[in-house]
Tab-separated table of C-alpha atoms in Angstrom:
chain	number	residue	atom	x	y	z
A	1	MET	CA	100.823	74.471	61.338
A	2	ALA	CA	101.322	70.871	62.386
A	3	LEU	CA	102.345	67.767	61.405
A	4	LEU	CA	99.232	65.152	62.063
A	5	ALA	CA	99.381	61.314	61.677
A	6	LEU	CA	96.123	59.672	60.855
A	7	LEU	CA	95.258	56.115	61.369
A	8	THR	CA	92.374	54.996	58.921
A	9	PRO	CA	91.710	51.848	56.535
A	10	CYS	CA	89.574	54.294	54.428
A	11	LYS	CA	91.776	55.332	51.223
A	12	SER	CA	89.679	58.136	50.714
A	13	LEU	CA	89.431	59.913	53.894
A	14	PRO	CA	92.905	61.920	53.976
A	15	GLY	CA	91.887	63.735	51.115
A	16	ARG	CA	88.703	64.588	52.455
A	17	LEU	CA	90.291	65.361	55.725
A	18	GLU	CA	92.947	67.286	53.580
A	19	ALA	CA	90.496	69.412	51.894
A	20	GLN	CA	88.524	70.308	55.540
A	21	LEU	CA	92.341	71.497	57.311
A	22	LEU	CA	92.462	73.791	54.393
A	23	GLY	CA	96.407	73.929	54.123
A	24	GLU	CA	96.915	74.867	57.625
A	25	HIS	CA	98.314	71.346	58.953
A	26	ASP	CA	99.867	68.423	57.053
A	27	LEU	CA	98.585	64.391	57.295
A	28	ALA	CA	100.774	61.666	57.339
A	29	SER	CA	98.481	58.765	57.026
A	30	ALA	CA	98.904	55.060	58.312
A	31	ALA	CA	97.051	51.669	57.819
A	32	SER	CA	98.053	49.908	60.759
A	33	TRP	CA	98.680	50.766	64.847
A	34	GLU	CA	102.307	49.910	64.361
A	35	ARG	CA	102.561	52.723	61.370
A	36	LEU	CA	100.851	55.184	63.562
A	37	THR	CA	103.290	54.229	66.543
A	38	TRP	CA	106.174	54.865	64.159
A	39	LEU	CA	105.053	57.935	62.952
A	40	VAL	CA	104.372	59.310	66.537
A	41	ARG	CA	107.893	58.007	67.593
A	42	GLU	CA	110.165	58.683	64.482
A	43	ARG	CA	108.790	61.756	63.189
A	44	PRO	CA	107.869	65.341	64.674
A	45	VAL	CA	103.970	64.450	64.872
A	46	SER	CA	102.231	67.122	67.270
A	47	GLY	CA	98.503	65.140	66.911
A	48	ALA	CA	96.755	62.058	65.999
A	49	ILE	CA	93.641	61.713	64.801
A	50	VAL	CA	92.409	57.995	64.854
A	51	ASP	CA	89.467	56.966	62.538
A	52	ALA	CA	86.812	54.789	65.060
A	53	GLN	CA	86.802	52.545	62.369
A	54	SER	CA	90.146	51.431	62.428
A	55	LEU	CA	89.470	50.221	66.495
A	56	CYS	CA	85.918	48.364	65.142
A	57	ASP	CA	85.402	45.227	63.205
A	58	ARG	CA	82.863	45.615	60.389
A	59	SER	CA	79.938	44.977	62.980
A	60	GLY	CA	81.083	48.017	65.030
A	61	VAL	CA	82.577	45.615	67.707
A	62	PRO	CA	85.791	46.744	69.274
A	63	PHE	CA	88.933	44.717	68.373
A	64	GLU	CA	90.035	42.908	71.486
A	65	HIS	CA	93.256	45.080	72.089
A	66	ALA	CA	91.490	48.702	70.853
A	67	PHE	CA	91.549	50.483	74.110
A	68	SER	CA	94.729	49.534	75.285
A	69	ARG	CA	96.564	50.239	72.109
A	70	VAL	CA	94.828	54.020	72.646
A	71	ASP	CA	95.513	53.915	76.018
A	72	SER	CA	99.458	53.056	75.342
A	73	LEU	CA	99.659	55.632	72.577
A	74	ARG	CA	98.556	58.521	75.175
A	75	ARG	CA	100.736	57.102	78.062
A	76	GLY	CA	104.069	57.002	75.743
A	77	PHE	CA	103.488	60.344	74.123
A	78	PRO	CA	101.454	62.535	76.208
A	79	SER	CA	102.364	65.556	74.133
A	80	VAL	CA	100.768	64.247	70.883
A	81	GLY	CA	97.218	65.301	70.977
A	82	LEU	CA	94.270	62.565	70.133
A	83	LEU	CA	91.265	63.333	67.940
A	84	VAL	CA	89.153	60.196	67.180
A	85	LEU	CA	86.920	60.422	63.980
A	86	CYS	CA	83.739	59.076	64.532
A	87	ARG	CA	81.471	57.268	62.044
A	88	PRO	CA	77.899	56.874	62.045
A	89	ARG	CA	78.249	52.928	63.241
A	90	VAL	CA	80.126	53.323	66.177
A	91	GLN	CA	78.117	52.780	69.145
A	92	GLY	CA	77.828	55.045	72.558
A	93	GLU	CA	79.160	52.177	74.653
A	94	PHE	CA	82.114	52.300	72.445
A	95	LEU	CA	82.692	55.796	73.063
A	96	PHE	CA	81.730	55.446	76.419
A	97	ARG	CA	84.473	52.906	77.056
A	98	LEU	CA	86.810	54.912	75.017
A	99	GLY	CA	86.364	58.065	77.319
A	100	SER	CA	86.823	55.480	80.673
A	101	ASP	CA	89.818	53.000	79.685
A	102	VAL	CA	91.993	55.563	77.843
A	103	SER	CA	94.343	58.023	80.051
A	104	GLY	CA	94.476	61.689	79.558
A	105	PRO	CA	92.785	64.087	77.783
A	106	LEU	CA	91.134	63.023	73.828
A	107	ARG	CA	88.672	64.805	71.908
A	108	LEU	CA	85.838	63.135	69.276
A	109	PHE	CA	85.064	64.365	65.867
A	110	GLN	CA	81.687	63.294	64.046
A	111	GLU	CA	82.286	62.618	60.579
A	112	SER	CA	79.047	64.393	60.144
A	113	ASP	CA	79.953	67.750	61.493
A	114	PRO	CA	80.451	70.713	59.290
A	115	PRO	CA	84.069	70.780	58.220
A	116	PRO	CA	84.924	73.877	60.203
A	117	ARG	CA	84.817	71.793	63.246
A	118	LEU	CA	87.542	69.610	62.239
A	119	LEU	CA	89.951	72.459	62.611
A	120	THR	CA	88.592	73.656	65.797
A	121	GLU	CA	89.289	70.186	67.398
A	122	VAL	CA	92.037	69.687	66.191
A	123	GLY	CA	93.361	73.338	67.663
A	124	HIS	CA	91.977	71.841	71.117
A	125	THR	CA	93.757	68.613	70.356
A	126	LEU	CA	97.380	70.598	70.182
A	127	GLU	CA	97.101	72.429	73.365
A	128	SER	CA	99.912	70.126	75.604
A	129	SER	CA	101.731	69.432	71.964
A	130	ALA	CA	105.561	69.878	71.986
A	131	SER	CA	105.621	72.757	69.453
A	132	ARG	CA	103.126	74.661	71.864
A	133	GLN	CA	104.758	73.931	74.789
A	134	VAL	CA	108.113	75.342	73.124
A	135	LEU	CA	105.984	78.438	72.097
A	136	ALA	CA	104.352	79.157	75.253
A	137	GLY	CA	108.293	78.926	76.828
A	138	LEU	CA	109.776	81.123	74.136
A	139	ALA	CA	106.836	83.898	73.988
A	140	PRO	CA	107.918	85.816	77.274
A	141	HIS	CA	111.591	86.528	75.531
A	142	VAL	CA	110.308	87.760	72.437
A	143	ARG	CA	108.945	91.150	71.278
A	144	GLY	CA	105.600	91.417	69.541
A	145	GLY	CA	107.239	91.852	66.313
A	146	ASP	CA	109.120	88.669	66.095
A	147	LEU	CA	106.492	86.349	67.761
A	148	GLU	CA	104.872	85.413	64.443
A	149	THR	CA	108.668	84.411	63.079
A	150	ILE	CA	108.981	82.235	66.302
A	151	ARG	CA	105.946	80.563	65.930
A	152	ARG	CA	106.674	79.696	62.101
A	153	VAL	CA	109.913	78.513	63.020
A	154	VAL	CA	108.366	76.256	65.868
A	155	GLY	CA	105.366	75.433	64.251
A	156	GLY	CA	107.137	74.155	60.907
A	157	LEU	CA	110.238	71.697	62.533
A	158	HIS	CA	108.745	68.980	60.093
A	159	PHE	CA	109.442	71.296	57.003
A	160	ARG	CA	113.221	70.836	57.616
A	161	TRP	CA	114.091	74.571	57.012
A	162	SER	CA	117.371	75.661	55.804
A	163	ALA	CA	118.232	79.082	57.231
A	164	GLU	CA	118.409	80.504	53.693
A	165	ARG	CA	114.540	78.804	52.681
A	166	PHE	CA	113.328	79.927	56.115
A	167	ALA	CA	114.569	83.559	55.592
A	168	ALA	CA	112.536	83.540	52.107
A	169	SER	CA	109.752	82.190	53.219
A	170	THR	CA	109.237	85.614	55.429
A	171	GLY	CA	110.465	87.823	52.470
A	172	MET	CA	113.727	88.734	53.835
A	173	THR	CA	117.159	87.687	53.206
A	174	ARG	CA	119.353	85.284	55.620
A	175	PRO	CA	121.774	87.989	56.518
A	176	ALA	CA	118.931	90.449	57.256
A	177	LEU	CA	116.986	88.277	58.921
A	178	SER	CA	119.764	87.213	61.033
A	179	HIS	CA	120.545	91.268	61.776
A	180	ARG	CA	117.051	91.848	62.642
A	181	LEU	CA	116.792	88.734	65.469
A	182	LYS	CA	120.007	89.767	66.710
A	183	HIS	CA	119.601	92.996	67.573
A	184	ARG	CA	116.076	92.093	69.071
A	185	GLY	CA	117.400	90.018	71.915
A	186	LEU	CA	117.617	86.777	69.994
A	187	VAL	CA	120.112	84.320	68.060
A	188	SER	CA	120.754	84.139	64.136
A	189	VAL	CA	117.839	82.506	61.916
A	190	GLY	CA	120.217	79.076	61.325
A	191	ARG	CA	120.630	79.087	65.294
A	192	LEU	CA	117.167	80.086	66.102
A	193	LEU	CA	116.238	76.816	63.706
A	194	LEU	CA	119.031	74.686	65.396
A	195	TRP	CA	117.494	75.775	68.860
A	196	SER	CA	113.770	74.966	67.925
A	197	ARG	CA	114.898	71.432	67.880
A	198	LEU	CA	116.885	71.434	70.652
A	199	LEU	CA	113.834	72.996	72.782
A	200	HIS	CA	111.608	70.143	71.029
A	201	ALA	CA	113.846	67.853	72.446
A	202	GLY	CA	113.362	68.724	75.675
A	203	VAL	CA	109.778	67.996	75.675
A	204	TRP	CA	110.092	64.862	74.089
A	205	LEU	CA	113.031	63.288	75.763
A	206	CYS	CA	110.957	63.586	78.885
A	207	GLU	CA	108.063	61.007	77.202
A	208	PRO	CA	108.534	57.486	78.369
A	209	GLY	CA	107.450	56.138	74.741
A	210	ARG	CA	110.834	57.664	73.390
A	211	THR	CA	114.608	57.078	73.662
A	212	ALA	CA	117.404	59.664	72.609
A	213	ASP	CA	117.887	57.638	69.499
A	214	SER	CA	114.359	58.074	68.230
A	215	VAL	CA	114.391	61.942	69.339
A	216	GLY	CA	117.575	62.201	67.229
A	217	ARG	CA	115.785	60.851	64.501
A	218	GLN	CA	112.337	63.188	65.219
A	219	LEU	CA	115.081	65.697	64.552
A	220	GLU	CA	116.572	64.678	61.301
A	221	TYR	CA	120.234	64.452	63.117
A	222	SER	CA	122.058	61.535	61.324
A	223	SER	CA	122.811	59.802	64.114
A	224	GLY	CA	122.189	59.187	67.588
A	225	ALA	CA	125.380	60.235	68.537
A	226	ALA	CA	125.160	63.535	66.454
A	227	PHE	CA	122.243	64.476	68.288
A	228	ARG	CA	123.731	63.898	71.691
A	229	ARG	CA	126.685	65.977	70.537
A	230	ALA	CA	124.950	68.702	69.376
A	231	LEU	CA	122.946	68.675	73.044
A	232	LYS	CA	126.094	68.740	74.566
A	233	VAL	CA	127.905	71.349	72.635
A	234	HIS	CA	125.027	73.888	73.384
A	235	THR	CA	123.101	72.914	76.529
A	236	GLY	CA	126.194	71.223	78.481
A	237	ALA	CA	124.054	68.406	78.906
A	238	THR	CA	123.511	64.772	78.102
A	239	PRO	CA	119.792	63.644	77.325
A	240	THR	CA	119.837	61.591	80.481
A	241	GLN	CA	121.076	64.959	82.287
A	242	VAL	CA	118.504	67.005	80.268
A	243	ILE	CA	115.392	64.883	81.597
A	244	ALA	CA	116.822	64.933	85.362
A	245	ARG	CA	116.790	68.675	84.962
A	246	GLY	CA	113.374	69.023	83.804
A	247	GLY	CA	113.802	68.797	79.967
A	248	LEU	CA	112.148	71.916	78.469
A	249	PRO	CA	112.874	74.269	81.289
A	250	PHE	CA	116.413	73.613	81.246
A	251	VAL	CA	116.775	73.834	78.037
A	252	LEU	CA	114.996	77.111	77.244
A	253	SER	CA	117.371	78.500	80.185
A	254	SER	CA	120.271	77.551	78.049
A	255	PHE	CA	118.222	79.282	74.822
A	256	VAL	CA	117.925	82.283	77.065
A	257	GLY	CA	121.255	82.667	78.310
A	258	VAL	CA	122.812	82.147	74.510
A	259	CYS	CA	120.447	85.240	73.880
A	260	ARG	CA	121.536	87.237	76.239
A	261	ASP	CA	125.414	86.650	75.172
A	262	VAL	CA	124.823	87.193	71.580
A	263	HIS	CA	122.782	90.695	72.163
A	264	ASP	CA	125.404	91.631	74.596
A	265	ARG	CA	128.179	91.201	72.099
A	266	VAL	CA	125.745	93.344	69.375
A	267	LEU	CA	125.297	96.006	71.861
A	268	LEU	CA	128.978	95.867	72.583
A	269	ARG	CA	130.045	96.460	68.916
A	270	ALA	CA	127.510	99.342	68.630
A	271	SER	CA	129.012	101.096	71.346
């Protein structure tokens, strides 16, 4: 499940799209480009859906800064996938210019397409999201039986899980889930939730549209200083150093090292 930002002037569209998403993803709506950019920068948004109607006037003519704004969104936040919802009045020339003038991949969804198509297109849109990058990095270090747990942790960042609530969502108590995770080479559920945030930070810190303070707010830290402190304590690096050392791969190596230490201690106590 991912958090998607939707830009549209149409008040009924969010409800219609939510029905088509079948509860697989959550929507946060914006009526202006400024609000959309705020959502992408300040919330753990994985993908953006842009209603083409928000880019054109009533006659279908693009607004002066329409394409530059879309391009700026793509350049500033490359991990945020972009899906453009096309209305019947949108002209082919507009779509051609959109594809030509905007950097990076974007996908199109016609309003007349059958509902299942939206979920398919959203899935493609999320391929480069921070959560997908984090999950791909973690997967080789996770046993098959725990992969779904990891997927829920990583994909549910916007739920702001506590360790107790997350464990309950899996049908287990926090101590029982932590015990299982540590015996399978991972960390406790509370630490896993913390590291999911830091691993996402490893992706987001490297994007030009973000700052350490904005990433801290995305991750629900009380302040930029609190975020920097958590990053330093658990990875030994500042945001600038994380960027210089490669972002996600560096944070992932720190996480794997911590997991190895925890598992060694578990084995030592059992021997």
